[in-house]
Amino acid sequence: MAVLAHASAGRIVAAWTLDPAPIDPATHLEQTHTRGRRHLRRLLDQPADAEVRSPMTNQLFDRLTQPADPSKRKKIDYMSVTSYTYTPRKPLRRVLDHALDHLNQIDQWQRWRREGVVPIPTDGWAPSTVTLPEDRLPLTAADLDAWLWRVDQAMRLLTQRAAGLSDDDLDWQPPDGGWPLRRILHHVARSEVLYAASFDEVLPDDPVARYAEADARFSKRLVAARAMTDDPSIVFPDPYGTFFTPAGVVAEVLALESELLTSVTG
């Protein structure tokens, strides 16, 4: 069932990628926050002990974030599955931490570009793969309001900073091969909805039903995306900010599933 889990993850990531986004990253951030906030507000409807499994697997994450240099890529073990879960409080923490981390990154990238000051990683946050004790605490209406105020301020500041960047700022390539700010900002926008909608868009637990639902969402998005390919104001970034065409998304899905079959058949 490991292969089916990764295939399901691949198809749901493809569906996420085919969700059309504004080409301007600041607009993407603004629109996504409006949408994500509705999902975050509904977290209050969940039981205190609710916990759902993310569609993603760590193995697919590794595949999607491999270095561009083939010599630096690592072999991925598709015969095992490492995944993680969300509680009602955890999406709030992830949205806020993610926004603050990349807000700080804008200033770091600007200094790097203009003054040659190499950034120092700020890794004080805990990733989605980690569930903290506080993530399992009950979420009250007062808690949610306080979280949303912090999230709103962080996203407002991030959007304002993004809107003030020039194309040169957005597309500057860090010397170490890191992500340009344009990619980073689209990544933040994509990720907010993925965190926020973790309960609203949960997939079935049954492996076969999970794959079928992921495939249905992918197929629906693909039909809609193909009708938008001539719109120059629309882009299709994956969760890590890489732009694709609908045809490119299909090719990625087929490539992943070919790798998965090879891992089984040898």
Short mmCIF file of C-alpha atoms in Angstrom, two decimals:
data_model
loop_
_atom_site.label_atom_id
_atom_site.label_comp_id
_atom_site.label_asym_id
_atom_site.label_seq_id
_atom_site.Cartn_x
_atom_site.Cartn_y
_atom_site.Cartn_z
CA MET A 1 0.00 0.00 0.00
CA ALA A 2 3.03 2.30 0.23
CA VAL A 3 3.09 2.81 -3.52
CA LEU A 4 -0.62 3.67 -3.54
CA ALA A 5 -0.08 6.23 -0.77
CA HIS A 6 2.62 7.99 -2.80
CA ALA A 7 0.51 7.83 -5.96
CA SER A 8 -2.41 9.40 -4.10
CA ALA A 9 -0.11 12.13 -2.81
CA GLY A 10 1.18 12.74 -6.33
CA ARG A 11 -2.31 13.15 -7.76
CA ILE A 12 -3.51 15.47 -5.02
CA VAL A 13 -0.38 17.62 -5.40
CA ALA A 14 -1.16 17.74 -9.12
CA ALA A 15 -4.69 18.92 -8.29
CA TRP A 16 -3.28 21.63 -6.02
CA THR A 17 -0.86 22.72 -8.75
CA LEU A 18 -3.65 23.03 -11.32
CA ASP A 19 -5.55 25.50 -9.14
CA PRO A 20 -5.04 28.70 -11.20
CA ALA A 21 -3.13 31.47 -9.43
CA PRO A 22 -2.50 35.14 -10.27
CA ILE A 23 0.91 35.63 -11.84
CA ASP A 24 1.61 38.51 -9.44
CA PRO A 25 2.80 36.95 -6.15
CA ALA A 26 1.41 39.74 -3.95
CA THR A 27 -2.03 39.28 -5.49
CA HIS A 28 -1.69 35.53 -5.05
CA LEU A 29 -0.87 35.99 -1.36
CA GLU A 30 -3.80 38.34 -0.83
CA GLN A 31 -6.34 36.14 -2.60
CA THR A 32 -5.08 33.00 -0.93
CA HIS A 33 -5.30 34.51 2.54
CA THR A 34 -8.92 35.48 1.97
CA ARG A 35 -9.64 31.91 0.95
CA GLY A 36 -7.47 30.30 3.61
CA ARG A 37 -9.01 32.37 6.37
CA ARG A 38 -12.42 30.84 5.67
CA HIS A 39 -10.92 27.39 6.17
CA LEU A 40 -9.16 28.49 9.35
CA ARG A 41 -12.38 29.88 10.77
CA ARG A 42 -14.03 26.48 10.32
CA LEU A 43 -11.39 24.76 12.46
CA LEU A 44 -13.57 25.70 15.42
CA ASP A 45 -16.17 23.21 14.16
CA GLN A 46 -13.80 20.28 14.70
CA PRO A 47 -13.85 18.14 17.87
CA ALA A 48 -11.00 18.93 20.26
CA ASP A 49 -9.42 15.51 19.69
CA ALA A 50 -9.82 15.52 15.89
CA GLU A 51 -6.76 14.54 13.87
CA VAL A 52 -6.46 14.03 10.12
CA ARG A 53 -3.66 12.65 7.99
CA SER A 54 -2.07 14.93 5.43
CA PRO A 55 -2.27 13.75 1.80
CA MET A 56 1.48 14.39 1.53
CA THR A 57 4.22 11.88 2.25
CA ASN A 58 7.77 12.75 3.21
CA GLN A 59 8.96 10.69 0.28
CA LEU A 60 7.02 12.83 -2.20
CA PHE A 61 8.24 15.98 -0.44
CA ASP A 62 11.81 14.78 -0.99
CA ARG A 63 11.08 14.16 -4.66
CA LEU A 64 9.51 17.58 -5.22
CA THR A 65 12.33 19.45 -3.49
CA GLN A 66 15.32 17.58 -4.89
CA PRO A 67 18.27 19.79 -5.94
CA ALA A 68 18.45 20.76 -9.60
CA ASP A 69 21.89 19.14 -9.81
CA PRO A 70 21.30 15.40 -10.43
CA SER A 71 24.54 14.52 -8.64
CA LYS A 72 23.15 15.96 -5.40
CA ARG A 73 19.86 14.09 -5.48
CA LYS A 74 19.24 11.26 -3.06
CA LYS A 75 17.54 7.95 -3.69
CA ILE A 76 13.98 7.81 -2.39
CA ASP A 77 12.61 4.70 -0.71
CA TYR A 78 9.07 4.41 -2.06
CA MET A 79 8.48 1.13 -0.25
CA SER A 80 8.03 2.98 3.03
CA VAL A 81 5.61 5.77 3.91
CA THR A 82 6.29 8.61 6.31
CA SER A 83 3.37 10.96 6.77
CA TYR A 84 2.02 13.34 9.39
CA THR A 85 -1.24 14.60 10.80
CA TYR A 86 -3.03 17.85 11.60
CA THR A 87 -5.02 18.79 14.68
CA PRO A 88 -7.39 21.80 14.74
CA ARG A 89 -4.68 24.04 16.21
CA LYS A 90 -1.78 22.90 14.06
CA PRO A 91 -2.80 24.62 10.77
CA LEU A 92 -2.90 27.95 12.60
CA ARG A 93 0.64 27.47 13.87
CA ARG A 94 1.92 26.41 10.46
CA VAL A 95 0.31 29.31 8.58
CA LEU A 96 1.71 31.85 11.05
CA ASP A 97 5.20 30.35 11.31
CA HIS A 98 5.45 29.95 7.56
CA ALA A 99 4.47 33.56 6.89
CA LEU A 100 6.90 34.92 9.49
CA ASP A 101 9.75 32.74 8.27
CA HIS A 102 9.43 33.92 4.69
CA LEU A 103 8.72 37.53 5.66
CA ASN A 104 12.11 37.48 7.34
CA GLN A 105 13.57 35.83 4.25
CA ILE A 106 12.64 38.81 2.06
CA ASP A 107 14.87 41.10 4.11
CA GLN A 108 17.63 38.51 4.18
CA TRP A 109 17.54 38.08 0.38
CA GLN A 110 17.58 41.86 -0.12
CA ARG A 111 20.69 42.27 2.04
CA TRP A 112 22.29 39.28 0.35
CA ARG A 113 21.72 40.77 -3.08
CA ARG A 114 22.70 44.36 -2.25
CA GLU A 115 25.38 43.93 0.40
CA GLY A 116 26.57 40.36 -0.02
CA VAL A 117 25.47 39.42 3.51
CA VAL A 118 24.82 35.68 3.43
CA PRO A 119 21.63 34.81 5.38
CA ILE A 120 21.73 32.89 8.62
CA PRO A 121 18.91 30.30 8.69
CA THR A 122 16.23 31.03 11.27
CA ASP A 123 14.99 27.58 12.16
CA GLY A 124 13.03 28.25 15.34
CA TRP A 125 9.78 26.95 13.87
CA ALA A 126 8.53 23.35 13.88
CA PRO A 127 7.56 21.82 10.50
CA SER A 128 4.34 20.04 9.61
CA THR A 129 5.97 16.70 10.35
CA VAL A 130 6.15 17.70 14.03
CA THR A 131 3.09 17.82 16.27
CA LEU A 132 3.77 19.84 19.41
CA PRO A 133 1.97 19.27 22.73
CA GLU A 134 0.24 22.63 22.30
CA ASP A 135 -1.13 21.47 18.94
CA ARG A 136 -3.32 19.00 20.84
CA LEU A 137 -4.86 21.55 23.18
CA PRO A 138 -8.55 22.39 22.69
CA LEU A 139 -9.25 25.32 20.35
CA THR A 140 -11.70 27.84 21.81
CA ALA A 141 -13.36 30.74 20.02
CA ALA A 142 -11.13 33.17 21.93
CA ASP A 143 -8.05 31.16 20.93
CA LEU A 144 -9.09 31.20 17.29
CA ASP A 145 -9.70 34.94 17.29
CA ALA A 146 -6.26 35.56 18.78
CA TRP A 147 -4.59 33.26 16.27
CA LEU A 148 -6.42 34.86 13.35
CA TRP A 149 -5.36 38.33 14.45
CA ARG A 150 -1.71 37.23 14.41
CA VAL A 151 -2.10 35.43 11.09
CA ASP A 152 -3.85 38.43 9.53
CA GLN A 153 -1.06 40.79 10.59
CA ALA A 154 1.69 38.48 9.35
CA MET A 155 0.02 37.93 5.98
CA ARG A 156 -0.72 41.66 5.62
CA LEU A 157 2.94 42.52 6.22
CA LEU A 158 4.13 39.79 3.87
CA THR A 159 1.76 40.91 1.12
CA GLN A 160 2.82 44.54 1.52
CA ARG A 161 6.50 43.62 1.31
CA ALA A 162 5.85 41.44 -1.73
CA ALA A 163 3.97 44.25 -3.48
CA GLY A 164 6.98 46.55 -3.04
CA LEU A 165 9.43 44.21 -4.77
CA SER A 166 10.56 44.83 -8.34
CA ASP A 167 10.82 42.09 -10.95
CA ASP A 168 14.59 42.18 -10.44
CA ASP A 169 14.08 41.62 -6.71
CA LEU A 170 11.64 38.79 -7.32
CA ASP A 171 13.76 36.99 -9.89
CA TRP A 172 17.22 37.43 -8.34
CA GLN A 173 18.87 34.02 -8.14
CA PRO A 174 20.79 33.43 -4.89
CA PRO A 175 24.41 32.37 -5.52
CA ASP A 176 23.91 29.07 -3.72
CA GLY A 177 21.14 28.01 -6.10
CA GLY A 178 18.38 28.78 -3.60
CA TRP A 179 14.90 29.85 -4.53
CA PRO A 180 14.21 33.33 -5.94
CA LEU A 181 11.67 35.39 -4.01
CA ARG A 182 9.03 34.95 -6.71
CA ARG A 183 9.09 31.21 -6.16
CA ILE A 184 9.15 31.62 -2.38
CA LEU A 185 6.10 33.90 -2.34
CA HIS A 186 4.04 31.63 -4.58
CA HIS A 187 5.09 28.77 -2.30
CA VAL A 188 3.79 30.66 0.75
CA ALA A 189 0.51 31.42 -0.99
CA ARG A 190 0.00 27.81 -2.05
CA SER A 191 0.94 26.49 1.37
CA GLU A 192 -1.50 28.65 3.31
CA VAL A 193 -4.51 26.99 1.71
CA LEU A 194 -2.98 23.53 2.03
CA TYR A 195 -2.48 24.00 5.77
CA ALA A 196 -5.77 25.80 6.32
CA ALA A 197 -7.88 23.31 4.35
CA SER A 198 -6.39 20.22 5.97
CA PHE A 199 -9.75 19.34 7.55
CA ASP A 200 -12.11 20.67 4.89
CA GLU A 201 -10.32 18.81 2.09
CA VAL A 202 -9.24 15.65 3.91
CA LEU A 203 -8.97 12.48 1.81
CA PRO A 204 -10.50 9.12 2.81
CA ASP A 205 -8.38 6.84 4.99
CA ASP A 206 -8.96 3.74 2.86
CA PRO A 207 -5.99 3.56 0.43
CA VAL A 208 -8.05 2.72 -2.66
CA ALA A 209 -10.72 5.32 -1.89
CA ARG A 210 -7.95 7.82 -1.14
CA TYR A 211 -6.39 7.32 -4.57
CA ALA A 212 -9.77 7.46 -6.30
CA GLU A 213 -10.67 10.75 -4.62
CA ALA A 214 -7.25 12.26 -5.37
CA ASP A 215 -7.61 11.20 -9.00
CA ALA A 216 -11.11 12.68 -9.23
CA ARG A 217 -9.91 16.04 -7.92
CA PHE A 218 -6.92 15.97 -10.26
CA SER A 219 -9.08 15.15 -13.28
CA LYS A 220 -11.58 17.91 -12.49
CA ARG A 221 -8.84 20.52 -12.07
CA LEU A 222 -7.10 19.36 -15.26
CA VAL A 223 -10.19 19.96 -17.39
CA ALA A 224 -10.60 23.47 -15.97
CA ALA A 225 -6.89 24.30 -16.25
CA ARG A 226 -6.69 23.32 -19.90
CA ALA A 227 -9.31 25.96 -20.66
CA MET A 228 -7.10 28.66 -19.07
CA THR A 229 -3.75 28.00 -20.72
CA ASP A 230 -4.01 31.07 -22.97
CA ASP A 231 -4.59 33.47 -20.07
CA PRO A 232 -1.28 35.32 -19.46
CA SER A 233 -2.41 36.50 -16.01
CA ILE A 234 -2.66 32.92 -14.72
CA VAL A 235 0.09 30.56 -13.56
CA PHE A 236 0.11 27.06 -12.10
CA PRO A 237 2.66 26.86 -9.25
CA ASP A 238 3.11 23.62 -7.36
CA PRO A 239 3.21 23.76 -3.53
CA TYR A 240 6.91 24.64 -3.74
CA GLY A 241 6.48 27.54 -6.14
CA THR A 242 7.63 25.85 -9.35
CA PHE A 243 5.55 26.84 -12.37
CA PHE A 244 4.00 24.16 -14.57
CA THR A 245 1.75 23.95 -17.58
CA PRO A 246 -1.19 21.55 -17.39
CA ALA A 247 0.70 19.25 -19.76
CA GLY A 248 3.73 19.46 -17.49
CA VAL A 249 1.63 18.48 -14.48
CA VAL A 250 0.35 15.42 -16.31
CA ALA A 251 3.91 14.50 -17.27
CA GLU A 252 4.98 14.78 -13.61
CA VAL A 253 2.15 12.52 -12.46
CA LEU A 254 3.04 9.90 -15.06
CA ALA A 255 6.75 10.13 -14.24
CA LEU A 256 6.08 9.61 -10.53
CA GLU A 257 3.80 6.66 -11.12
CA SER A 258 6.35 5.13 -13.48
CA GLU A 259 8.97 5.43 -10.73
CA LEU A 260 6.57 3.85 -8.26
CA LEU A 261 5.88 0.90 -10.55
CA THR A 262 9.60 0.43 -11.12
CA SER A 263 10.17 0.38 -7.37
CA VAL A 264 7.76 -2.55 -7.14
CA THR A 265 8.66 -4.52 -10.26
CA GLY A 266 12.37 -3.71 -10.37
#
